[in-house]
PDB file of C-alpha atoms and ligand atoms in Angstrom:
ATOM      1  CA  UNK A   1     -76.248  39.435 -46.112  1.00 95.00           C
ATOM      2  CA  UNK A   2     -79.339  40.044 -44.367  1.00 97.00           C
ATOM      3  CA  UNK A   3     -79.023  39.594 -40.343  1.00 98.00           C
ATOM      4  CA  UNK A   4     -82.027  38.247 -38.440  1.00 98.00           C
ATOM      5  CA  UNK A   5     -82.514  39.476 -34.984  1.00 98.00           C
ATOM      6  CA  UNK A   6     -84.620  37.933 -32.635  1.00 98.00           C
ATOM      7  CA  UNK A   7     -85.631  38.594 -29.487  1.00 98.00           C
ATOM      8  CA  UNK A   8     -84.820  35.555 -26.291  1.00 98.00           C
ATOM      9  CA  UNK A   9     -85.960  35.764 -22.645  1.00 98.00           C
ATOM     10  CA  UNK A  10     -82.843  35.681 -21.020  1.00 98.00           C
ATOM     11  CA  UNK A  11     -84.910  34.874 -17.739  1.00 98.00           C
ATOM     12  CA  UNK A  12     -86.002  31.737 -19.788  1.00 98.00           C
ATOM     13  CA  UNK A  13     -84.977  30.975 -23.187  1.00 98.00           C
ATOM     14  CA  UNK A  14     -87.668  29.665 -25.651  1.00 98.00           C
ATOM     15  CA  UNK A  15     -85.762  26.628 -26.642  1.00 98.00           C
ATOM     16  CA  UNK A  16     -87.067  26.781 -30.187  1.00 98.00           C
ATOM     17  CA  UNK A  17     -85.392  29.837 -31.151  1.00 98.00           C
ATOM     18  CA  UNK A  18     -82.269  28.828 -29.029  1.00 98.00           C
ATOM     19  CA  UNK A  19     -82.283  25.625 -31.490  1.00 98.00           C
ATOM     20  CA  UNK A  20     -82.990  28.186 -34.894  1.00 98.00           C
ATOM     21  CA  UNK A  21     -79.482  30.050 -33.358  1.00 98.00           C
ATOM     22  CA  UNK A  22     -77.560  26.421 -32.618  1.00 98.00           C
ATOM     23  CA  UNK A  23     -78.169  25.590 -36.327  1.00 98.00           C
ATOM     24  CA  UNK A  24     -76.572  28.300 -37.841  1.00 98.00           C
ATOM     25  CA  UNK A  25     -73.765  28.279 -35.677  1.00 98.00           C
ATOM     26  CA  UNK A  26     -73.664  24.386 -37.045  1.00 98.00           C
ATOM     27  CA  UNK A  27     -74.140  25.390 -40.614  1.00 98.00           C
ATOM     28  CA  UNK A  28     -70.778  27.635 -40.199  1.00 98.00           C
ATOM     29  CA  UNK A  29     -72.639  30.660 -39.010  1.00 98.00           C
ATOM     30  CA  UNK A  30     -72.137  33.485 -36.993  1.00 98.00           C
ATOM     31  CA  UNK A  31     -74.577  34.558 -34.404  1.00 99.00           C
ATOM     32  CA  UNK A  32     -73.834  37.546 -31.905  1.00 99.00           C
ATOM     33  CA  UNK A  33     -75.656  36.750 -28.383  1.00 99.00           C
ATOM     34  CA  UNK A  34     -75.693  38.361 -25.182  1.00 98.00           C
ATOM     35  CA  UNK A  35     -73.368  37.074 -22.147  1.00 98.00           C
ATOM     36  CA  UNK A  36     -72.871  37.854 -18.439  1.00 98.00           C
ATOM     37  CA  UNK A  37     -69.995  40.390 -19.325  1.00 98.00           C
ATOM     38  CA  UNK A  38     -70.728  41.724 -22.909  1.00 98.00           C
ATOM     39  CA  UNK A  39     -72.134  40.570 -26.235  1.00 98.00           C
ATOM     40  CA  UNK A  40     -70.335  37.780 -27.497  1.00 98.00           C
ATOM     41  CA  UNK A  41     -69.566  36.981 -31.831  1.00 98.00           C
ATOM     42  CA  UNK A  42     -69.568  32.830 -31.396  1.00 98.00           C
ATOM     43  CA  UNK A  43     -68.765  30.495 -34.081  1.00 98.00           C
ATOM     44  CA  UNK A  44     -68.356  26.718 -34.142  1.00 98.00           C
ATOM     45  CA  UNK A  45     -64.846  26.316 -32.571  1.00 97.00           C
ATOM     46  CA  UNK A  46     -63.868  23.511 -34.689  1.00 98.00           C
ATOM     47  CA  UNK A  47     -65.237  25.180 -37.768  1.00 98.00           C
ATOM     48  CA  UNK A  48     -61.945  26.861 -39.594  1.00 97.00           C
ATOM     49  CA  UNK A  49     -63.645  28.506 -42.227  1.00 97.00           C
ATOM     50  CA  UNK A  50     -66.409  29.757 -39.624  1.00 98.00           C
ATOM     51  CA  UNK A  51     -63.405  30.902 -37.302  1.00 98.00           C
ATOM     52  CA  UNK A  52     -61.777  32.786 -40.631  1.00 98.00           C
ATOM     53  CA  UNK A  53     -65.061  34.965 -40.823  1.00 98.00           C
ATOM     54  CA  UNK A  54     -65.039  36.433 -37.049  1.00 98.00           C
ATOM     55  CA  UNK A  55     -61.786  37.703 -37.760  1.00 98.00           C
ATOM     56  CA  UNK A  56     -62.900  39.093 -41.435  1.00 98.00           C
ATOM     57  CA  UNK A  57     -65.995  40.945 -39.825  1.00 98.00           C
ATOM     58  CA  UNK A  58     -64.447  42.119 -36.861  1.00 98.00           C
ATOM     59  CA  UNK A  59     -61.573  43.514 -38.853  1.00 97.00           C
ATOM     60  CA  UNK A  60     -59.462  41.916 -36.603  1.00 97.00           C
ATOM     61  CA  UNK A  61     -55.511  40.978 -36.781  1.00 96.00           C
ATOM     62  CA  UNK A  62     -55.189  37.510 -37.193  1.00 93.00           C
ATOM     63  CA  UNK A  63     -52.339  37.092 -34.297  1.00 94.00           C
ATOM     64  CA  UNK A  64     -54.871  38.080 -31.563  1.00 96.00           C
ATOM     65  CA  UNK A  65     -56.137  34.935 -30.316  1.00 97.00           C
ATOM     66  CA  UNK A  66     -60.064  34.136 -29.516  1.00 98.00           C
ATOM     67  CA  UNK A  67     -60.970  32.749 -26.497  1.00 98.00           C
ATOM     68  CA  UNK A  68     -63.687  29.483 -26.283  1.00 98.00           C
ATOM     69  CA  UNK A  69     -66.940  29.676 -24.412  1.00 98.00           C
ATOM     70  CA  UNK A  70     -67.787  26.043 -22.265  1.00 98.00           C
ATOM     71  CA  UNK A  71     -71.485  25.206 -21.285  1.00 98.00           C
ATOM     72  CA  UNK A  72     -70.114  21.947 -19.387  1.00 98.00           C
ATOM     73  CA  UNK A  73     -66.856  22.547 -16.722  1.00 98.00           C
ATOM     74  CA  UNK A  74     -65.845  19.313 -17.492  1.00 97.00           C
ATOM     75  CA  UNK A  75     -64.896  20.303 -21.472  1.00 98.00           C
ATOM     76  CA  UNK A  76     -62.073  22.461 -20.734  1.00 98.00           C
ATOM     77  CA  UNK A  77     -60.315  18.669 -19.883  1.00 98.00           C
ATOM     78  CA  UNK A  78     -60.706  18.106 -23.831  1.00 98.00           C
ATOM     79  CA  UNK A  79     -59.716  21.430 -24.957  1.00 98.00           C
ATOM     80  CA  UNK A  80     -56.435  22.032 -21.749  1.00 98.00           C
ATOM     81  CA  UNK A  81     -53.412  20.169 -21.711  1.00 95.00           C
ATOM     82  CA  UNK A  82     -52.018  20.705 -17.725  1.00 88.00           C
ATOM     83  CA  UNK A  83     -55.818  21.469 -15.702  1.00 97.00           C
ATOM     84  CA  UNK A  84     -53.770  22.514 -12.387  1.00 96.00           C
ATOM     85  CA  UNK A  85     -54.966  22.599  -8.517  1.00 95.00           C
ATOM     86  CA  UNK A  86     -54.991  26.816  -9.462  1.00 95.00           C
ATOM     87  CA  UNK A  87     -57.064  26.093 -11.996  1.00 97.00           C
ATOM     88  CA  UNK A  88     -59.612  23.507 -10.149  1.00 98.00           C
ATOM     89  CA  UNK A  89     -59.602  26.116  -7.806  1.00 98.00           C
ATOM     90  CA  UNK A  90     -60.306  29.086 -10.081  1.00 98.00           C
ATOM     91  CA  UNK A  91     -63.123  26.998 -11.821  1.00 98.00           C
ATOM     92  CA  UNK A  92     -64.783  26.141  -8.728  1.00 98.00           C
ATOM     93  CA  UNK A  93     -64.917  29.635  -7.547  1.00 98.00           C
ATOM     94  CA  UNK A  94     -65.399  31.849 -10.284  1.00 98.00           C
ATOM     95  CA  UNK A  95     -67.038  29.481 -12.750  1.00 98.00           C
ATOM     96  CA  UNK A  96     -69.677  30.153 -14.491  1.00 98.00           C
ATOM     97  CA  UNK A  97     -68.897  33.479 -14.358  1.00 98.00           C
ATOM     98  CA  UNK A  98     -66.407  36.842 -15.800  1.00 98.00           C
ATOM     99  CA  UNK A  99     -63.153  34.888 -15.633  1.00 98.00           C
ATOM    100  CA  UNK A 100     -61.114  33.631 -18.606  1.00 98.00           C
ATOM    101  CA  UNK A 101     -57.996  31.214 -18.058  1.00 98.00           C
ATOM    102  CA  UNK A 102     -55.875  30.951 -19.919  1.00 98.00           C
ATOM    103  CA  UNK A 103     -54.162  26.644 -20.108  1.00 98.00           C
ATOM    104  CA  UNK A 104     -52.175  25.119 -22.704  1.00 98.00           C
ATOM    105  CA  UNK A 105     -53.983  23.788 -25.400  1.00 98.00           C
ATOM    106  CA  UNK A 106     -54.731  20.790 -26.629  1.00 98.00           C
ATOM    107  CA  UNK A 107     -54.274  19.648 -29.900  1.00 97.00           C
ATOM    108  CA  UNK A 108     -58.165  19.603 -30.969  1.00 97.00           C
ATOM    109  CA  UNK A 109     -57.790  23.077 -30.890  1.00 98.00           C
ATOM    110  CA  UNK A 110     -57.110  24.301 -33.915  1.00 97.00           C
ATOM    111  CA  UNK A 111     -54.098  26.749 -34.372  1.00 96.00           C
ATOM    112  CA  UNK A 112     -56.368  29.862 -35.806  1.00 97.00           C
ATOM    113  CA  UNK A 113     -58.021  30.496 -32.994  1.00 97.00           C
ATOM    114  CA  UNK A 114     -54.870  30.824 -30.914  1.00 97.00           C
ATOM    115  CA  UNK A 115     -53.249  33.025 -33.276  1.00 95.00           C
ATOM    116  CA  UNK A 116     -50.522  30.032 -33.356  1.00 94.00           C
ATOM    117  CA  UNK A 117     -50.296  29.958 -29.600  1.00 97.00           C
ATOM    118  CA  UNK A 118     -49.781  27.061 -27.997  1.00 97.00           C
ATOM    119  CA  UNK A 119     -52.300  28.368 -25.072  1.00 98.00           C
ATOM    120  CA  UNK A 120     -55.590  28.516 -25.339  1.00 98.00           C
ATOM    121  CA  UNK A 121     -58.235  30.915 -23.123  1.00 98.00           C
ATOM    122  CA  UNK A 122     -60.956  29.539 -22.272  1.00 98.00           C
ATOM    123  CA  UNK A 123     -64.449  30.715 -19.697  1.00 98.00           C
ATOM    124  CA  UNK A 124     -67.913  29.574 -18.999  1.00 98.00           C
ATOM    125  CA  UNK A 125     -70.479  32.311 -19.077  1.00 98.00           C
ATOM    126  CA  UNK A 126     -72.918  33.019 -16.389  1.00 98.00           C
ATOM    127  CA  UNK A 127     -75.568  33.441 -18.679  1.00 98.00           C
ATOM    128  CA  UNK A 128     -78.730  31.387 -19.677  1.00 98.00           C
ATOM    129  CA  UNK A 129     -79.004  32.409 -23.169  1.00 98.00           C
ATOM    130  CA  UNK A 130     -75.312  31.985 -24.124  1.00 98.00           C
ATOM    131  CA  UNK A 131     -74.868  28.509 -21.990  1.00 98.00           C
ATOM    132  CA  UNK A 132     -78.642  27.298 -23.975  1.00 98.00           C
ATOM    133  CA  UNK A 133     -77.073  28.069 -26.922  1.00 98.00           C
ATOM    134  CA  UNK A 134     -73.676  26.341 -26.224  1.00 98.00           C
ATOM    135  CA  UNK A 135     -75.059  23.110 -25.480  1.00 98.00           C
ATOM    136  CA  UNK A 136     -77.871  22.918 -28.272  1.00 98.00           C
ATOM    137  CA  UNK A 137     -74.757  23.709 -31.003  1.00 98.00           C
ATOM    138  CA  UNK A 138     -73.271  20.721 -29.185  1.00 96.00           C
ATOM    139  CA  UNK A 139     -69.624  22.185 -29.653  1.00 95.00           C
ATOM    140  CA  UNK A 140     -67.734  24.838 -27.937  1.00 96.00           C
ATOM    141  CA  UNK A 141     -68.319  28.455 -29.454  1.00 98.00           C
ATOM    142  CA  UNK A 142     -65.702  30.605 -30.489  1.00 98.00           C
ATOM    143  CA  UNK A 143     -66.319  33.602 -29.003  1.00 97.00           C
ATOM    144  CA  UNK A 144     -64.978  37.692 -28.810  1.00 98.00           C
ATOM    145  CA  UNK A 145     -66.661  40.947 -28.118  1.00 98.00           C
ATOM    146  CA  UNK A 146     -69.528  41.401 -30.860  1.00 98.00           C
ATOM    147  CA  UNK A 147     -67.924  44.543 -31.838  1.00 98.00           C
ATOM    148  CA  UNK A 148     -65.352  45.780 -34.798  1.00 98.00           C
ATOM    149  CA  UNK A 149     -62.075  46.012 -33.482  1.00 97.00           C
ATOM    150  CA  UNK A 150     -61.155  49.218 -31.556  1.00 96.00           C
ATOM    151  CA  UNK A 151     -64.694  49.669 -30.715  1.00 97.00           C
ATOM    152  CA  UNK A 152     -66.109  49.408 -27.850  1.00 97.00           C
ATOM    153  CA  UNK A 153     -67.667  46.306 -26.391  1.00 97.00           C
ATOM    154  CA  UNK A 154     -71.573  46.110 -26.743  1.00 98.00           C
ATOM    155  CA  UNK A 155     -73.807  45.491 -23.881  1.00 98.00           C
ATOM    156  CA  UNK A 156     -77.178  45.297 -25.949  1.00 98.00           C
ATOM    157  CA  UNK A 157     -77.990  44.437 -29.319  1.00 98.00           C
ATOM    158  CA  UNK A 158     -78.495  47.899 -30.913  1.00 98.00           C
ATOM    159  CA  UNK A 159     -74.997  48.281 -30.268  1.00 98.00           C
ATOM    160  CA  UNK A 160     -73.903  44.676 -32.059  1.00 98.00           C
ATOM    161  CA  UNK A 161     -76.243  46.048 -34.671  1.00 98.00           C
ATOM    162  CA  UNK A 162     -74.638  49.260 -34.965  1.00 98.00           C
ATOM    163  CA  UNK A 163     -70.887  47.286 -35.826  1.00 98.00           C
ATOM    164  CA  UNK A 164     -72.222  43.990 -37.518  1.00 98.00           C
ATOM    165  CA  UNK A 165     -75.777  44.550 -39.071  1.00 98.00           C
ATOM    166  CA  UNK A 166     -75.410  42.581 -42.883  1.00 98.00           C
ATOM    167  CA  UNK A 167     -72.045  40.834 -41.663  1.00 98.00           C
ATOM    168  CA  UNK A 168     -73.100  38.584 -39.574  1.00 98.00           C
ATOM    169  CA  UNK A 169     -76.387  35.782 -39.996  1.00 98.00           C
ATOM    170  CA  UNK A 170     -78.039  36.365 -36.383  1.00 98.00           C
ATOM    171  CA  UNK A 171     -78.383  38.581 -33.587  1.00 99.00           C
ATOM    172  CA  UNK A 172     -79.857  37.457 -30.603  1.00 99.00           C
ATOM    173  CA  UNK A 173     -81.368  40.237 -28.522  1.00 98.00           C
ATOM    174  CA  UNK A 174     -81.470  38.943 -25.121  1.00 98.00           C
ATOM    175  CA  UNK A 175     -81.708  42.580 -22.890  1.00 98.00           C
ATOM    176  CA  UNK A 176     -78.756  44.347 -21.494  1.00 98.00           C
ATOM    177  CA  UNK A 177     -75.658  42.287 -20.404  1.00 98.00           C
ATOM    178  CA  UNK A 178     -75.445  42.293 -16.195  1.00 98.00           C
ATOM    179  CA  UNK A 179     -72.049  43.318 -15.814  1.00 98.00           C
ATOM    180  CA  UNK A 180     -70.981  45.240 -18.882  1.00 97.00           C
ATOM    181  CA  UNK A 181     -67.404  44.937 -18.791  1.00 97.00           C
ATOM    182  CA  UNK A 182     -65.222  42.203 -20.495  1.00 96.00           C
ATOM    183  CA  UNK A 183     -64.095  39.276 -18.528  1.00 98.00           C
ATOM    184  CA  UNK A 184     -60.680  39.063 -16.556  1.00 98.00           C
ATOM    185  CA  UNK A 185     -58.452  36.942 -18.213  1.00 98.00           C
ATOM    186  CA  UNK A 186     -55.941  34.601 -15.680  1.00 98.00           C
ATOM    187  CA  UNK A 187     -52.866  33.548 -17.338  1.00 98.00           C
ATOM    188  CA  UNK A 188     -51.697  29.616 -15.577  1.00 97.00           C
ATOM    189  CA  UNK A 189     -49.419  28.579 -17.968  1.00 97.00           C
ATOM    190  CA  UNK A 190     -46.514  29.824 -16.412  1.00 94.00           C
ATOM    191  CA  UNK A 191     -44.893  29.383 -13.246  1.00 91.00           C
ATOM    192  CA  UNK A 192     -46.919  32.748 -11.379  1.00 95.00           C
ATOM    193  CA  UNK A 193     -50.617  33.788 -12.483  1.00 96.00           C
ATOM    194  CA  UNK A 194     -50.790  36.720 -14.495  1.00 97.00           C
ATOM    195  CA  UNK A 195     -53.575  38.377 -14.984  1.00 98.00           C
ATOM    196  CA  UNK A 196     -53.170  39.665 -18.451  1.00 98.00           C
ATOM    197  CA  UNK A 197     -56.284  41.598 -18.692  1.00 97.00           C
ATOM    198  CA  UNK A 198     -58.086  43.154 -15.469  1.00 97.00           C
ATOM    199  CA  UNK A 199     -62.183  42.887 -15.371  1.00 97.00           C
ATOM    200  CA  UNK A 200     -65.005  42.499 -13.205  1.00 96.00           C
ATOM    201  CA  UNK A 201     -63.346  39.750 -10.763  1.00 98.00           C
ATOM    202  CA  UNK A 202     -60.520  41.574  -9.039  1.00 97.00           C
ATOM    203  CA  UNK A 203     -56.847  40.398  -8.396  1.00 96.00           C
ATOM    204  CA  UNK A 204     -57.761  40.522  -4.486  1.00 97.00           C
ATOM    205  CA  UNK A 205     -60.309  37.958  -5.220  1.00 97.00           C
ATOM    206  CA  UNK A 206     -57.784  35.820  -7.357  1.00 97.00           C
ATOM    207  CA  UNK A 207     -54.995  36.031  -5.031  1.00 96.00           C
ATOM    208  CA  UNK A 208     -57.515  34.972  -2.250  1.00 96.00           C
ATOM    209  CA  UNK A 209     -58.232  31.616  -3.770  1.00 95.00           C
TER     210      UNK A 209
HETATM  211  P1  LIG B 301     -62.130  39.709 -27.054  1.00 59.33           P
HETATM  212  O1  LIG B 301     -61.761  39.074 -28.324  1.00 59.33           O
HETATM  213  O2  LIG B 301     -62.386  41.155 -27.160  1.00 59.33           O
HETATM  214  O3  LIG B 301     -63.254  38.990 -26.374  1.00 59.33           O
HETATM  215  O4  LIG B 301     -60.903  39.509 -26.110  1.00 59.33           O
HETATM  216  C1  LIG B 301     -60.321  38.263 -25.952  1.00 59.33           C
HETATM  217  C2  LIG B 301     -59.027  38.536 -25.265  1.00 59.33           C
HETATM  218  O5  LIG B 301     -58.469  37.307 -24.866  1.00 59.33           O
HETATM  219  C3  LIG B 301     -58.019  39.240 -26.133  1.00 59.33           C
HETATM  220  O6  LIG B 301     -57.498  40.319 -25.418  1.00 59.33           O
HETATM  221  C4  LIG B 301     -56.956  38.177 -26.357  1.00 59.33           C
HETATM  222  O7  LIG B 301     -55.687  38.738 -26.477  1.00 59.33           O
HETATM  223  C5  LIG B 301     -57.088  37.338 -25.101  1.00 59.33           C
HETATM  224  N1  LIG B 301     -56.651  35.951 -25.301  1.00 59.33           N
HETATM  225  C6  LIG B 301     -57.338  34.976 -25.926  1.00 59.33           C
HETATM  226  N2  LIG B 301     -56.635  33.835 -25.980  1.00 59.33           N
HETATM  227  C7  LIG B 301     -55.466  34.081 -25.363  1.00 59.33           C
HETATM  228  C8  LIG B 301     -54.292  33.295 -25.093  1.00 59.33           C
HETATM  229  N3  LIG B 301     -54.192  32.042 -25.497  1.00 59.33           N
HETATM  230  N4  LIG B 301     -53.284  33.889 -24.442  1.00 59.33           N
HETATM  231  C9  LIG B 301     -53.388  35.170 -24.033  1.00 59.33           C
HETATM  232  N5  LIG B 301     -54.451  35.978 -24.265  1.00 59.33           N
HETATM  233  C10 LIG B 301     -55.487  35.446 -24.915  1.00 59.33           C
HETATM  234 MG1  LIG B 302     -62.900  42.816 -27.636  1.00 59.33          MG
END
């Protein structure tokens, strides 16, 4: 497969290529695009067979669950069973922005992308390419680190092209990603928070709100 890269103004997207991007990710695509934290691998989340292929490409064990980028705070009510003050909370403060939370799921979501879980992680970026993108495709993305797995997490597009060059159908170059690191990930479904993976946001700041 032959992967097109093009170049987006991630100070303002040209809406025409965003649109060339939304389409494949429509057609059951994959397109690699740059967020706040890293470079993201996005697929239409309701797209099974698309879903099958990040986890083909990336090499990645199918019991590791992929988390769902939101354009809209309003769509993680379609895609969360229990929405809790926390989370309200959390999603006020930190969104858009590096934080992933983990709810319950509903049952739109389909099983493969939890890795059978019956939670589902879920973020909206803080970043003008990836939330263009989002909302052209219409659909919630799909979305892990653009890399294979083991490697480490890309924060510019020679580095997605270094893993997934001929794998995947699009890279969007979009500059260097502003905070480099992967996002934290908040764990609500349980009685306590539990921050299951540590990242730009800090506990201090979670505990705080
Ligand atoms: P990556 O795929 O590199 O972007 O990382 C996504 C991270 O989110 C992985 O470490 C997953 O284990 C974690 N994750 C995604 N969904 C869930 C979930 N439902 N419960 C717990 N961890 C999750
Ligand atoms: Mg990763």
């Amino acid at each position: 497969m032959k992967t097109k890269i093009i170049k987006i103004n991630p100070n303002k997207p040209e809406i025409s290529k965003i649109k060339t991007a939304a389409k494949i990710l429509k057609q059951g695509g994959l397109v690699a695009f740059p967020t706040d934290t890293v470079y993201g691998l996005g697929a239409d989340a309701f797209n099974v067979y698309a879903v099958k292929k990040i986890f083909q490409v990336k090499k990645r064990l199918t019991n590791k669950p992929l988390i769902i980028l939101i354009a809209n705070k309003k769509t993680v009510y379609k895609l969360a069973k229990n929405v809790s003050i926390n989370a309200k909370k959390l999603i006020n403060k930190f969104w858009p922005g590096p934080l992933t939370i983990v709810f319950k799921k509903s049952k739109i979501v389909p099983e493969i992308i939890t890795g059978n879980l019956d939670t589902v992680g879920i973020r909206m970026p803080d970043n003008k390419i990836a939330l263009n993108l989002i909302k052209e495709a219409k659909t919630p993305i799909v979305t892990t680190s653009a890399n294979i797995s083991g490697k480490l997490s890309p924060t510019c597009s020679r580095h997605v092209k270094q893993n997934l060059n001929g794998k995947i159908d699009m890279i969007i170059d979009g500059g260097k990603t502003k905070i480099g690191v992967a996002s934290t990930i908040v764990d609500l479904t349980k009685n306590i928070p539990i921050l299951l993976r540590p990242g730009s946001i800090t506990l201090k700041q979670l505990k705080k709100i």
